[in-house]
Amino acid sequence: MEKNSKKTFYITTPIYYVNDVPHIGHAYTTIIADALARFQKLAGKAVFFLTGTDEHGQKIEKAAAEKGLTPKALADSVVGRARDLWKALDISYDFFIRTTMDFHEKGVQKLFQALVDRGDIYKGEYKGWYCVSDENFLPDDVPLEAEGYKTCPDCGKKASVVSEETYFFRLSAYRDKLLDLYEEHPEFVRPQSRLNEVASFVRAGLKDLSITRTTVKWGVPVPGDPKHTIYVWFDALHNYVTGVGYDWNPELFQKFWPADIHLVGKDILRFHAVYWPAFLMAAGLPLPRTVYGHGWWLKDDTKMSKSKGNVLDPQALLRVFGPDPLRYFLLREIPIGQDGNFSHEGFLHRVNSDLANDFGNLVQRTLTMIGNYFGGEITDPEEETAEDRKVRTDFEDLKRRVFGLYDACAISKALEEIWAYIGIVNKYLADNQPWIMAKDPARRRRLARVLLQAAAAIRGASYLVFPVMPGSAERIWGFLGEGKKPADVPYDGLEFGGFGSGRKVGMPQALFPRVALKDFLGEETAAPEAPPNVRQEQKKEGKEAMDIITYDEFKRMDLRVAHILEAERIPGATKLLKLVVDIGAEKRQMVAGIAETYAPEDLVGKKLIVIANLKPAVIRGVESQAMLLAAITADNMALIPFFDRDVPAGAVVK
Ligand code: MSP
């Protein structure tokens, strides 16, 4: 696409309703946009990142009345809190648009008038079922309930019949043009599966769209006919052009429009992939390159939303962890199109294991050793061996792949790759054992090389995580004595050797807090009631009655002594080892989450206890035919109970 080669990148989030402050679901969209914007800046593009608030319409009118406020006063207070939240999450937007801004209202009126002039807007009569909560007319095929009303298929609330004089947008005339657009530019809707949904909706036929209301006062007046206000979605969608200068800053508009990515939740994809391009075609404006529909964060398997009362407030997590762990978790846990289930347990697991153990420890150990053994300044390293060179070339390969993945919006995959590399560097240190080398003055130059290699790898990995965890990346670069910030280094200027000998490195301070679930719950129990997944946790921790089993039930488990014959890492899985064990009569292959506690070579020859009659499971593509027993510590280490004298493989344990 010709836009791709342009040196600009314009990304938007939806503008959020101001009936309440943003929750984790809204934060998710904004964090994705922020990471992509930061990446494109590193890629050398001039970036414009727009977010803001959707302040008109019946939903806001109603919410304000319930609180005894004017809609504008409600909007002002929510906007203040939203801006605070984005600041706390380190969101680097370029402009925050509010639909109550004067230039926006004028721009919307101008575009409305342009469509009237072209004959694409006409006056008529509308009668239909309307959902106030979603600000949307129900599709015709929604059935009537026995009680004589219709229920909104999106939010489940009762809809009401609205009959009024209205202006229609001639959407029906755009059916074929839209289908051509999807055909010629399949990247217009991503992911691909969503394109198919949108295209079949349009193929089924489009009705003209009612785009004004006489029943709603809180909205932009129709030019020349002020008893009508403009439908909130017509108003809101145009923020993407008014927010980038349409009708008030031609230079800015010229530079950035059309948008490269409109990031939206899948629930509002239709507005963006059907109505929005049709409005733009009617106005004769260029179309955005991509509308990207992301999945939802669920809580207890339902969409997190204010109306369902199951929202999580990001501020509680931000107070304990700061922005980066939440940013990392939300972006790592699921690829952008999919849904994810939010649990505190899942969050803490990622924070403790990926951030504190894998990455944080690596930084801590390496910098402490450079401080202790070299007074913070590595000098005179030995030449690179093949093993050292591999740490460098692996990084160069990683860098290329990660840049490609960020560019393709595959953030979760990019992080997975970076963490696989962090695993490689951790293994490099474990294999070289610099702490042993340090005892032997004859190996000082070798020690210098190993620590130099590890520090260069840390510097590189931090750069690669910068779009997702900007604050942590900057801090690590600071510890490493780097004069520049990651944001100042364009990605084609990032070299592994950019960290050379002779650099003065500081002592690290704690990077990622390691928080045990029970400590975190202490913070949470201040809330009136712990969320359900937390209650489950309390049960697991024995705060409620234990689940008693009978001896017969216990006897069903076939526990055996197993002799470890082989152990190896599973490529791409930082926590897993593949073991081959002898359980007496046969050999079994198993997958165990112990890679963070044990190196494969330390395990071969040892004997441990396995459950031999557990149903096999496939983990990361490898069949696991048994399970070992291990104690899990508060910081997620898995400690295996070994025997204090020899026992034959296959011996029964009971
Ligand atoms: N005001 C409209 C958007 C107008 S854009 C021209 C709106 N606002 S909203 O506040 O209800 O939602 C904004 C975005 O937040 C949507 O993209 C929606 O999908 C997203 N999310 C709301 N809850 C969500 C989750 N639980 N999970 C992920 N995203 C979700 O719609």
XYZ file of C-alpha atoms and ligand atoms in Angstrom:
685
model
C 0.000 0.000 0.000
C 1.316 3.402 -0.889
C 0.606 4.764 2.643
C 2.907 2.162 4.144
C 5.996 3.684 2.621
C 5.021 7.094 4.032
C 7.066 8.388 6.897
C 4.028 9.013 9.072
C 1.911 6.837 11.303
C -1.478 7.833 12.663
C -3.134 5.585 15.242
C -6.361 6.076 17.195
C -8.220 4.501 20.091
C -11.996 4.682 20.305
C -13.118 7.727 22.230
C -14.483 6.534 25.556
C -17.916 7.338 26.932
C -17.799 9.626 29.938
C -20.533 7.941 31.946
C -17.737 6.448 34.058
C -13.941 6.284 34.367
C -12.098 3.826 32.131
C -11.596 0.273 33.393
C -9.092 -2.428 32.424
C -10.928 -3.146 29.146
C -10.521 0.487 28.043
C -6.970 0.569 29.342
C -6.217 -2.433 27.128
C -7.091 -0.612 23.881
C -5.124 2.421 24.944
C -2.059 0.395 25.954
C -1.992 -1.459 22.620
C -2.162 1.859 20.784
C 0.602 3.279 22.958
C 2.934 0.338 22.341
C 2.357 0.505 18.579
C 2.847 4.275 18.547
C 6.111 4.002 20.494
C 7.342 1.273 18.190
C 6.586 3.259 15.032
C 8.498 6.198 16.493
C 11.525 3.963 16.971
C 11.026 2.915 13.347
C 11.623 6.532 12.417
C 8.060 7.575 11.606
C 6.414 10.827 12.576
C 3.635 9.508 14.795
C 0.289 10.969 15.759
C -1.584 9.103 18.485
C -5.109 10.252 19.231
C -7.367 9.299 22.100
C -10.217 11.105 23.832
C -13.777 11.054 25.038
C -17.241 10.634 23.531
C -19.339 13.082 25.508
C -22.688 13.557 23.770
C -25.851 11.502 23.565
C -28.601 10.010 25.616
C -26.384 7.663 27.633
C -24.385 10.580 29.046
C -27.498 12.730 29.477
C -29.035 9.936 31.563
C -25.908 9.180 33.620
C -25.520 12.880 34.447
C -29.167 13.238 35.481
C -28.795 10.241 37.818
C -25.829 11.923 39.480
C -27.575 15.295 39.625
C -24.966 16.875 37.326
C -25.082 18.610 33.976
C -23.674 16.395 31.198
C -20.733 18.768 30.768
C -19.898 18.703 34.498
C -19.996 14.905 34.493
C -17.783 14.847 31.391
C -15.283 17.271 32.933
C -14.862 15.175 36.053
C -14.498 11.886 34.157
C -12.072 13.420 31.669
C -9.855 14.545 34.544
C -9.792 11.051 36.002
C -9.251 9.451 32.590
C -6.261 11.692 31.921
C -4.845 10.757 35.347
C -5.218 7.106 34.512
C -3.484 7.459 31.148
C -0.670 9.299 32.876
C -0.330 6.567 35.480
C -0.186 4.032 32.632
C 2.513 5.997 30.795
C 0.341 6.620 27.736
C 2.063 8.921 25.261
C -0.900 10.271 23.272
C -0.348 13.352 21.126
C -3.800 14.808 21.437
C -6.806 14.191 23.670
C -9.985 15.051 21.830
C -13.298 15.754 23.528
C -16.385 15.781 21.334
C -17.563 18.872 23.211
C -14.615 20.828 21.818
C -15.729 23.674 19.662
C -13.714 22.806 16.558
C -15.014 19.233 16.688
C -18.658 20.315 16.830
C -18.088 22.714 13.936
C -16.273 20.052 11.909
C -19.120 17.571 12.438
C -21.675 20.158 11.309
C -19.609 20.955 8.255
C -19.352 17.294 7.266
C -23.064 16.793 7.912
C -23.862 19.734 5.636
C -21.498 18.431 2.946
C -23.418 15.153 2.885
C -26.752 17.004 2.724
C -25.405 19.004 -0.234
C -24.387 15.832 -2.047
C -27.803 14.278 -1.499
C -26.505 11.533 0.791
C -28.504 12.850 3.759
C -32.298 13.285 3.445
C -35.176 13.895 5.868
C -37.738 11.148 6.690
C -39.594 9.322 9.473
C -38.078 6.612 11.616
C -39.808 4.056 13.801
C -37.823 1.351 15.487
C -36.582 -0.346 18.644
C -33.810 1.672 20.230
C -31.252 0.739 22.900
C -30.347 3.763 24.995
C -27.394 2.057 26.643
C -25.684 1.314 23.317
C -27.105 4.361 21.487
C -28.199 2.107 18.664
C -31.335 0.916 16.843
C -31.843 -2.848 17.116
C -31.559 -4.908 13.923
C -34.970 -5.907 12.491
C -34.465 -9.588 13.119
C -34.385 -9.244 16.922
C -37.500 -11.132 18.089
C -40.241 -9.643 20.257
C -40.258 -11.049 23.817
C -43.501 -12.613 25.136
C -44.037 -9.466 27.260
C -44.146 -7.330 24.119
C -40.737 -5.651 24.179
C -37.357 -6.280 22.543
C -34.039 -6.873 24.261
C -30.804 -5.405 22.982
C -28.728 -8.314 21.616
C -25.478 -6.569 22.608
C -26.047 -5.489 26.194
C -29.176 -7.446 27.136
C -31.083 -4.366 28.236
C -34.711 -3.591 27.431
C -35.094 -1.510 24.255
C -37.895 0.963 23.636
C -39.804 2.018 20.514
C -38.769 5.347 19.112
C -40.726 7.070 16.380
C -39.532 10.397 15.117
C -38.754 12.654 12.227
C -35.156 12.062 11.359
C -32.434 12.636 8.811
C -31.220 9.505 7.082
C -27.810 8.761 5.682
C -28.089 6.892 2.360
C -26.078 3.889 3.574
C -27.867 1.526 1.192
C -26.142 3.233 -1.740
C -22.730 2.201 -0.384
C -23.203 -1.563 -0.273
C -21.262 -2.339 -3.456
C -18.570 0.262 -2.834
C -17.966 -1.231 0.618
C -17.795 -4.759 -0.773
C -15.265 -3.544 -3.358
C -13.244 -1.967 -0.583
C -13.085 -5.236 1.408
C -12.206 -7.114 -1.781
C -9.471 -4.747 -2.962
C -8.052 -3.977 0.483
C -8.509 -7.023 2.678
C -6.200 -5.352 5.220
C -8.960 -2.784 5.801
C -10.366 -5.037 8.526
C -8.091 -7.096 10.728
C -7.943 -9.802 11.873
C -9.042 -11.586 8.697
C -11.847 -13.507 10.463
C -13.519 -10.201 11.286
C -13.333 -9.072 7.668
C -15.458 -12.062 6.710
C -18.072 -11.183 9.368
C -18.241 -7.582 8.228
C -18.436 -8.483 4.528
C -21.280 -10.927 5.049
C -23.192 -8.337 7.079
C -22.854 -5.846 4.218
C -23.580 -8.424 1.527
C -26.927 -9.166 3.203
C -27.982 -5.585 2.335
C -27.790 -2.234 4.112
C -30.654 -0.013 5.181
C -30.379 3.757 5.321
C -29.204 4.952 8.711
C -31.055 7.356 10.971
C -28.432 9.916 11.993
C -30.346 12.534 13.988
C -32.573 12.571 17.083
C -35.245 14.988 18.209
C -35.507 13.219 21.582
C -31.921 13.913 22.613
C -30.965 17.413 23.648
C -27.323 16.744 24.555
C -25.742 16.643 21.125
C -24.455 18.670 18.184
C -27.375 20.560 16.570
C -28.177 19.807 12.917
C -27.116 22.848 10.883
C -30.199 24.897 10.011
C -32.603 22.566 11.893
C -31.616 22.723 15.575
C -34.550 20.742 16.954
C -32.547 17.751 15.719
C -29.256 16.744 17.262
C -26.736 14.638 15.392
C -26.695 10.940 16.330
C -23.852 10.293 18.719
C -22.109 7.733 16.489
C -22.061 10.117 13.491
C -20.664 12.752 15.828
C -18.134 10.435 17.499
C -16.664 8.742 14.429
C -15.694 12.094 12.986
C -13.335 12.682 15.923
C -10.769 10.778 13.895
C -10.637 13.598 11.353
C -11.373 16.607 13.559
C -8.801 15.343 16.111
C -6.095 15.536 13.456
C -6.876 18.993 12.190
C -9.831 18.649 9.800
C -11.208 22.153 9.234
C -8.853 23.795 11.734
C -5.279 22.697 11.004
C -4.915 21.819 7.313
C -1.195 21.145 7.609
C -1.667 18.573 10.372
C -4.582 16.987 8.551
C -2.642 16.789 5.315
C 0.316 15.241 7.066
C -1.476 12.462 8.932
C -4.851 11.682 7.394
C -5.781 8.939 6.487
C -5.231 6.969 9.695
C -3.033 3.896 9.589
C -4.849 2.026 12.346
C -8.148 2.584 14.082
C -7.912 0.271 17.045
C -11.363 -0.774 18.291
C -13.009 -3.503 20.358
C -14.865 -6.133 18.367
C -18.203 -4.837 19.705
C -17.839 -1.593 17.783
C -16.252 -2.962 14.652
C -19.392 -2.551 12.544
C -19.527 1.192 13.202
C -15.915 1.521 12.100
C -15.797 -0.932 9.220
C -19.196 -0.183 7.650
C -20.608 3.221 8.640
C -17.312 5.081 8.929
C -15.900 4.271 5.461
C -19.339 4.998 3.978
C -19.398 8.457 5.659
C -15.888 9.129 4.373
C -16.701 7.981 0.846
C -19.706 10.301 0.898
C -17.531 13.189 2.061
C -14.889 12.404 -0.563
C -12.177 11.879 2.068
C -9.473 9.182 1.850
C -10.157 5.987 3.815
C -8.132 4.679 6.757
C -5.774 1.811 6.028
C -6.868 -0.607 8.775
C -9.572 -1.024 11.361
C -8.197 -3.507 13.874
C -10.797 -5.283 16.011
C -9.351 -6.565 19.278
C -10.866 -9.064 21.692
C -12.339 -8.497 25.132
C -11.022 -8.899 28.593
C -13.440 -11.141 30.403
C -13.954 -11.532 34.108
C -15.429 -14.863 35.113
C -16.038 -15.546 31.424
C -18.215 -12.502 30.736
C -17.157 -9.242 29.115
C -15.942 -6.793 31.690
C -18.301 -3.868 31.530
C -19.712 -1.210 33.748
C -23.293 -2.261 33.042
C -22.529 -5.829 34.165
C -20.831 -4.541 37.321
C -17.769 -6.791 36.916
C -15.137 -4.214 36.044
C -11.643 -4.165 37.514
C -10.165 -0.832 38.417
C -6.633 -0.598 37.046
C -5.662 1.895 39.764
C -5.569 -0.858 42.433
C -2.925 -2.717 40.413
C -1.073 0.455 39.462
C -0.669 1.439 43.105
C 1.206 -1.774 43.852
C 3.043 -2.407 40.605
C 3.319 0.806 38.595
C 2.404 0.755 34.910
C 4.760 -1.745 33.308
C 3.615 -5.056 34.823
C 0.008 -4.331 33.803
C 1.067 -3.183 30.330
C 3.188 -6.316 29.968
C 0.489 -8.659 31.208
C -2.282 -7.305 28.988
C -0.104 -7.319 25.884
C 1.653 -10.627 26.527
C -1.272 -12.722 27.633
C -3.325 -12.721 24.415
C -2.805 -11.957 20.724
C -4.699 -8.810 19.753
C -7.765 -10.442 18.155
C -8.542 -12.888 20.975
C -10.439 -12.661 24.259
C -8.604 -13.073 27.567
C -9.769 -13.913 31.057
C -8.384 -11.617 33.731
C -7.450 -13.222 37.035
C -5.191 -11.891 39.758
C -3.544 -15.270 39.910
C -2.672 -15.148 36.196
C -1.430 -11.597 36.526
C 0.796 -12.350 39.513
C 2.134 -15.453 37.892
C 3.340 -13.468 34.875
C 4.738 -10.696 37.029
C 6.613 -13.017 39.368
C 7.808 -15.445 36.801
C 8.473 -13.467 33.591
C 9.343 -10.103 35.079
C 10.820 -10.734 38.521
C 12.443 -14.143 37.922
C 13.417 -14.210 34.255
C 14.190 -10.602 33.444
C 14.588 -8.801 36.762
C 16.912 -11.431 38.181
C 19.048 -11.427 35.070
C 19.555 -7.682 35.299
C 20.120 -7.808 39.045
C 22.639 -10.650 38.964
C 24.612 -9.333 36.018
C 24.940 -5.780 37.254
C 25.735 -6.879 40.798
C 28.552 -9.073 39.486
C 29.926 -6.257 37.320
C 29.841 -4.057 40.427
C 31.433 -6.620 42.733
C 34.076 -8.039 40.403
C 34.966 -4.994 38.286
C 33.958 -1.998 40.378
C 31.255 -1.316 37.759
C 33.585 -1.091 34.778
C 34.392 -4.046 32.589
C 37.790 -3.818 30.933
C 39.992 -6.047 28.805
C 37.574 -8.835 27.892
C 38.775 -11.969 26.140
C 37.928 -12.392 22.417
C 34.462 -13.769 21.713
C 34.238 -17.556 21.602
C 31.666 -19.291 19.401
C 29.362 -19.496 22.424
C 29.663 -15.747 23.099
C 29.155 -14.964 19.442
C 25.913 -16.920 19.511
C 24.524 -14.604 22.217
C 25.256 -11.766 19.789
C 23.947 -13.376 16.597
C 20.853 -14.692 18.378
C 20.171 -11.106 19.374
C 20.602 -9.815 15.821
C 18.107 -12.437 14.582
C 15.754 -11.689 17.435
C 15.871 -7.975 16.694
C 14.820 -8.470 13.088
C 12.001 -10.809 14.029
C 10.730 -8.597 16.854
C 10.674 -5.474 14.674
C 8.675 -7.392 12.063
C 6.255 -8.650 14.687
C 5.654 -5.216 16.214
C 5.107 -3.819 12.743
C 2.491 -6.508 12.153
C 0.818 -5.702 15.530
C 1.806 -9.165 16.848
C 2.918 -7.768 20.206
C 2.292 -10.877 22.242
C 4.429 -12.948 19.879
C 7.176 -10.300 19.960
C 7.263 -10.532 23.760
C 7.304 -14.304 23.638
C 10.379 -14.158 21.392
C 12.129 -11.646 23.647
C 11.519 -13.870 26.651
C 12.887 -16.898 24.826
C 16.066 -14.865 24.315
C 16.147 -13.847 27.982
C 16.007 -17.610 28.686
C 19.041 -18.093 26.421
C 21.004 -15.410 28.273
C 20.063 -16.881 31.639
C 21.267 -20.249 30.437
C 24.490 -18.701 29.122
C 25.213 -17.382 32.623
C 24.219 -20.650 34.290
C 26.514 -22.577 31.910
C 29.464 -20.216 32.334
C 29.068 -19.753 36.081
C 30.823 -16.381 36.327
C 30.567 -16.545 40.127
C 32.955 -19.550 40.032
C 35.227 -17.859 37.464
C 35.536 -14.885 39.782
C 37.462 -17.027 42.268
C 40.214 -17.689 39.725
C 42.358 -14.659 38.759
C 43.604 -16.531 35.681
C 40.097 -16.438 34.257
C 39.514 -12.716 34.727
C 39.456 -11.878 31.025
C 37.004 -14.686 30.384
C 34.855 -13.384 33.239
C 34.943 -9.916 31.676
C 33.730 -11.313 28.360
C 30.846 -13.276 29.889
C 29.580 -10.295 31.876
C 30.044 -7.952 28.939
C 28.040 -10.276 26.735
C 25.262 -10.549 29.328
C 25.128 -6.766 29.820
C 24.972 -6.149 26.056
C 22.168 -8.696 25.798
C 20.265 -6.994 28.624
C 20.678 -3.634 26.953
C 19.354 -5.053 23.676
C 16.432 -6.899 25.279
C 15.441 -3.757 27.198
C 15.392 -1.803 23.971
C 13.118 -4.401 22.400
C 10.651 -4.286 25.313
C 10.669 -0.493 25.350
C 7.380 -0.048 23.421
C 5.623 -2.240 26.008
C 7.517 -1.278 29.171
C 8.999 2.156 28.493
C 9.725 3.070 32.111
C 11.529 -0.170 32.952
C 13.560 -0.072 29.738
C 14.685 3.458 30.553
C 15.635 2.497 34.096
C 17.690 -0.464 32.914
C 19.492 1.728 30.380
C 20.150 4.113 33.240
C 21.679 1.324 35.406
C 23.838 0.365 32.427
C 25.288 3.857 32.294
C 23.780 4.493 28.863
C 23.779 8.192 28.070
C 20.818 7.956 25.698
C 17.276 6.816 26.318
C 15.843 3.955 24.255
C 13.424 6.416 22.624
C 16.409 8.384 21.270
C 17.856 5.436 19.375
C 16.198 4.652 16.034
C 15.851 0.933 15.538
C 18.274 0.710 12.654
C 20.880 2.259 14.963
C 20.627 -0.359 17.689
C 23.730 -2.544 17.800
C 24.546 -5.356 20.198
C 28.064 -3.944 20.394
C 26.615 -0.579 21.425
C 27.467 -1.729 24.917
C 31.260 -1.832 24.815
C 33.954 -2.323 27.441
C 34.968 0.657 29.550
C 31.367 1.675 30.347
C 30.652 2.646 33.962
C 27.711 0.629 35.200
C 25.731 1.476 38.309
C 24.335 -0.829 40.952
C 20.769 -1.883 40.106
C 17.805 -1.065 42.263
C 14.789 -3.346 42.515
C 13.102 -3.478 39.136
C 9.992 -5.593 39.365
C 8.371 -6.289 42.697
C 7.723 -9.932 43.429
C 4.333 -10.066 45.110
C 2.755 -13.160 46.639
C -0.957 -13.594 46.079
C -1.738 -13.453 49.778
C 0.139 -10.169 50.189
C -1.672 -8.744 47.246
C -4.990 -9.909 48.675
C -4.220 -7.930 51.795
C -4.419 -4.831 49.609
C -7.542 -6.105 47.888
C -9.495 -7.116 50.972
C -9.904 -3.438 51.768
C -12.592 -3.661 49.051
C -16.070 -4.617 50.313
C -15.916 -8.083 48.816
C -13.046 -9.957 47.247
C -13.662 -10.805 43.587
C -14.688 -14.430 42.918
C -11.320 -15.628 41.629
C -9.751 -14.256 44.780
C -12.256 -16.105 46.924
C -11.264 -19.271 45.107
C -7.653 -18.511 45.981
C -8.502 -18.137 49.649
C -10.086 -21.531 49.485
C -6.955 -22.985 47.913
C -4.871 -21.503 50.678
C -6.891 -23.342 53.284
C -8.834 -20.374 54.618
C -12.023 -22.351 54.008
C -12.703 -26.050 54.692
C -10.231 -28.444 53.063
C -11.419 -30.939 50.496
C -11.077 -34.359 52.270
C -10.464 -37.503 50.198
C -10.645 -41.134 51.353
C -7.705 -43.531 51.501
C -9.274 -45.458 48.623
C -9.271 -42.306 46.533
C -5.615 -41.704 47.386
C -4.774 -45.329 46.502
C -5.960 -44.773 42.950
C -2.806 -42.753 42.343
C 0.114 -44.792 41.060
C 3.113 -42.999 42.577
C 6.506 -44.327 41.481
C 10.179 -43.622 41.775
C 11.462 -42.410 38.410
C 15.077 -42.265 37.280
C 15.836 -39.270 35.038
C 17.585 -40.463 31.875
C 17.417 -37.324 29.738
C 16.505 -33.674 30.301
C 16.350 -30.823 27.820
C 14.744 -27.425 27.340
C 11.701 -26.995 25.117
C 12.462 -24.328 22.483
C 10.369 -21.214 23.029
C 9.137 -22.306 26.501
C 11.168 -20.628 29.221
C 9.634 -22.545 32.091
C 9.439 -26.069 30.721
C 11.814 -29.005 30.569
C 11.266 -32.233 28.715
C 12.399 -35.269 30.721
C 12.707 -38.927 29.791
C 12.397 -41.112 32.880
C 12.650 -44.793 33.679
C 9.787 -45.913 35.923
C 10.920 -49.521 36.244
C 8.972 -51.411 33.614
C 9.011 -48.675 30.988
C 10.350 -45.321 29.885
C 8.130 -42.257 29.952
C 8.469 -38.788 28.466
C 7.205 -35.886 30.535
C 6.989 -32.095 30.487
C 7.615 -30.266 33.768
C 7.516 -26.578 34.702
C 10.870 -26.622 36.488
C 13.219 -24.884 34.031
C 13.479 -21.855 36.273
C 14.693 -23.902 39.208
C 16.854 -26.597 37.595
C 19.276 -26.742 34.678
C 18.707 -29.901 32.581
C 22.238 -31.196 33.197
C 21.726 -31.052 36.981
C 18.797 -33.432 36.761
C 20.103 -36.341 34.716
C 20.797 -39.341 36.987
C 18.558 -38.098 39.829
C 15.516 -39.958 41.109
C 12.202 -38.393 41.985
C 8.527 -39.230 42.447
C 6.027 -39.204 39.599
C 2.337 -39.955 39.228
C 2.416 -42.692 36.633
C -1.303 -43.095 35.953
C -2.240 -39.500 35.208
C -4.024 -39.003 31.902
C -1.382 -37.884 29.345
C -1.562 -34.256 28.197
C 0.059 -32.412 25.311
C 1.971 -29.360 26.526
C 3.609 -27.057 23.976
C 3.249 -29.793 21.384
C 5.023 -32.406 23.536
C 3.142 -35.314 25.079
C 3.590 -35.551 28.822
C 3.050 -39.088 30.067
C 3.604 -38.558 33.795
C 3.793 -35.761 36.343
C 6.445 -35.133 38.967
C 5.876 -33.894 42.507
C 7.405 -30.612 43.601
C 6.872 -27.992 46.277
C 5.963 -24.532 44.957
C 7.473 -21.658 46.911
C 5.937 -18.203 47.321
C 8.097 -16.874 44.491
C 7.125 -19.731 42.209
C 10.221 -21.901 42.423
C 9.463 -25.618 41.989
C 11.556 -27.676 44.439
C 11.714 -31.406 43.806
C 11.914 -33.772 46.828
C 14.831 -36.118 46.106
C 15.726 -39.256 48.143
C 18.359 -39.346 50.865
C 19.575 -42.802 49.739
C 19.343 -44.858 46.600
C 16.040 -46.460 45.558
C 15.401 -48.502 42.437
C 13.440 -46.939 39.580
C 9.824 -48.125 39.627
C 9.623 -48.521 43.440
C 6.083 -47.816 44.674
C 5.532 -44.681 46.765
C 2.541 -44.623 49.090
N -17.855 5.794 22.593
C -17.819 4.572 21.882
C -16.699 4.566 20.873
C -16.755 5.632 19.850
S -15.387 5.595 18.791
C -15.731 6.645 17.596
C -17.619 3.415 22.865
N -17.102 3.731 24.037
S -16.855 2.715 25.233
O -16.307 3.503 26.296
O -18.029 1.981 25.544
O -15.836 1.647 24.757
C -14.652 1.979 24.167
C -13.797 0.796 23.825
O -13.475 0.037 24.965
C -14.425 -0.160 22.823
O -13.469 -0.436 21.810
C -14.662 -1.398 23.604
O -14.543 -2.548 22.841
C -13.545 -1.319 24.617
N -13.859 -2.155 25.753
C -14.841 -1.970 26.681
N -14.855 -3.052 27.515
C -13.896 -3.928 27.122
C -13.380 -5.114 27.650
N -13.887 -5.707 28.707
N -12.283 -5.651 27.048
C -11.642 -5.026 26.002
N -12.109 -3.904 25.485
C -13.324 -3.435 25.908
O -17.901 2.280 22.512
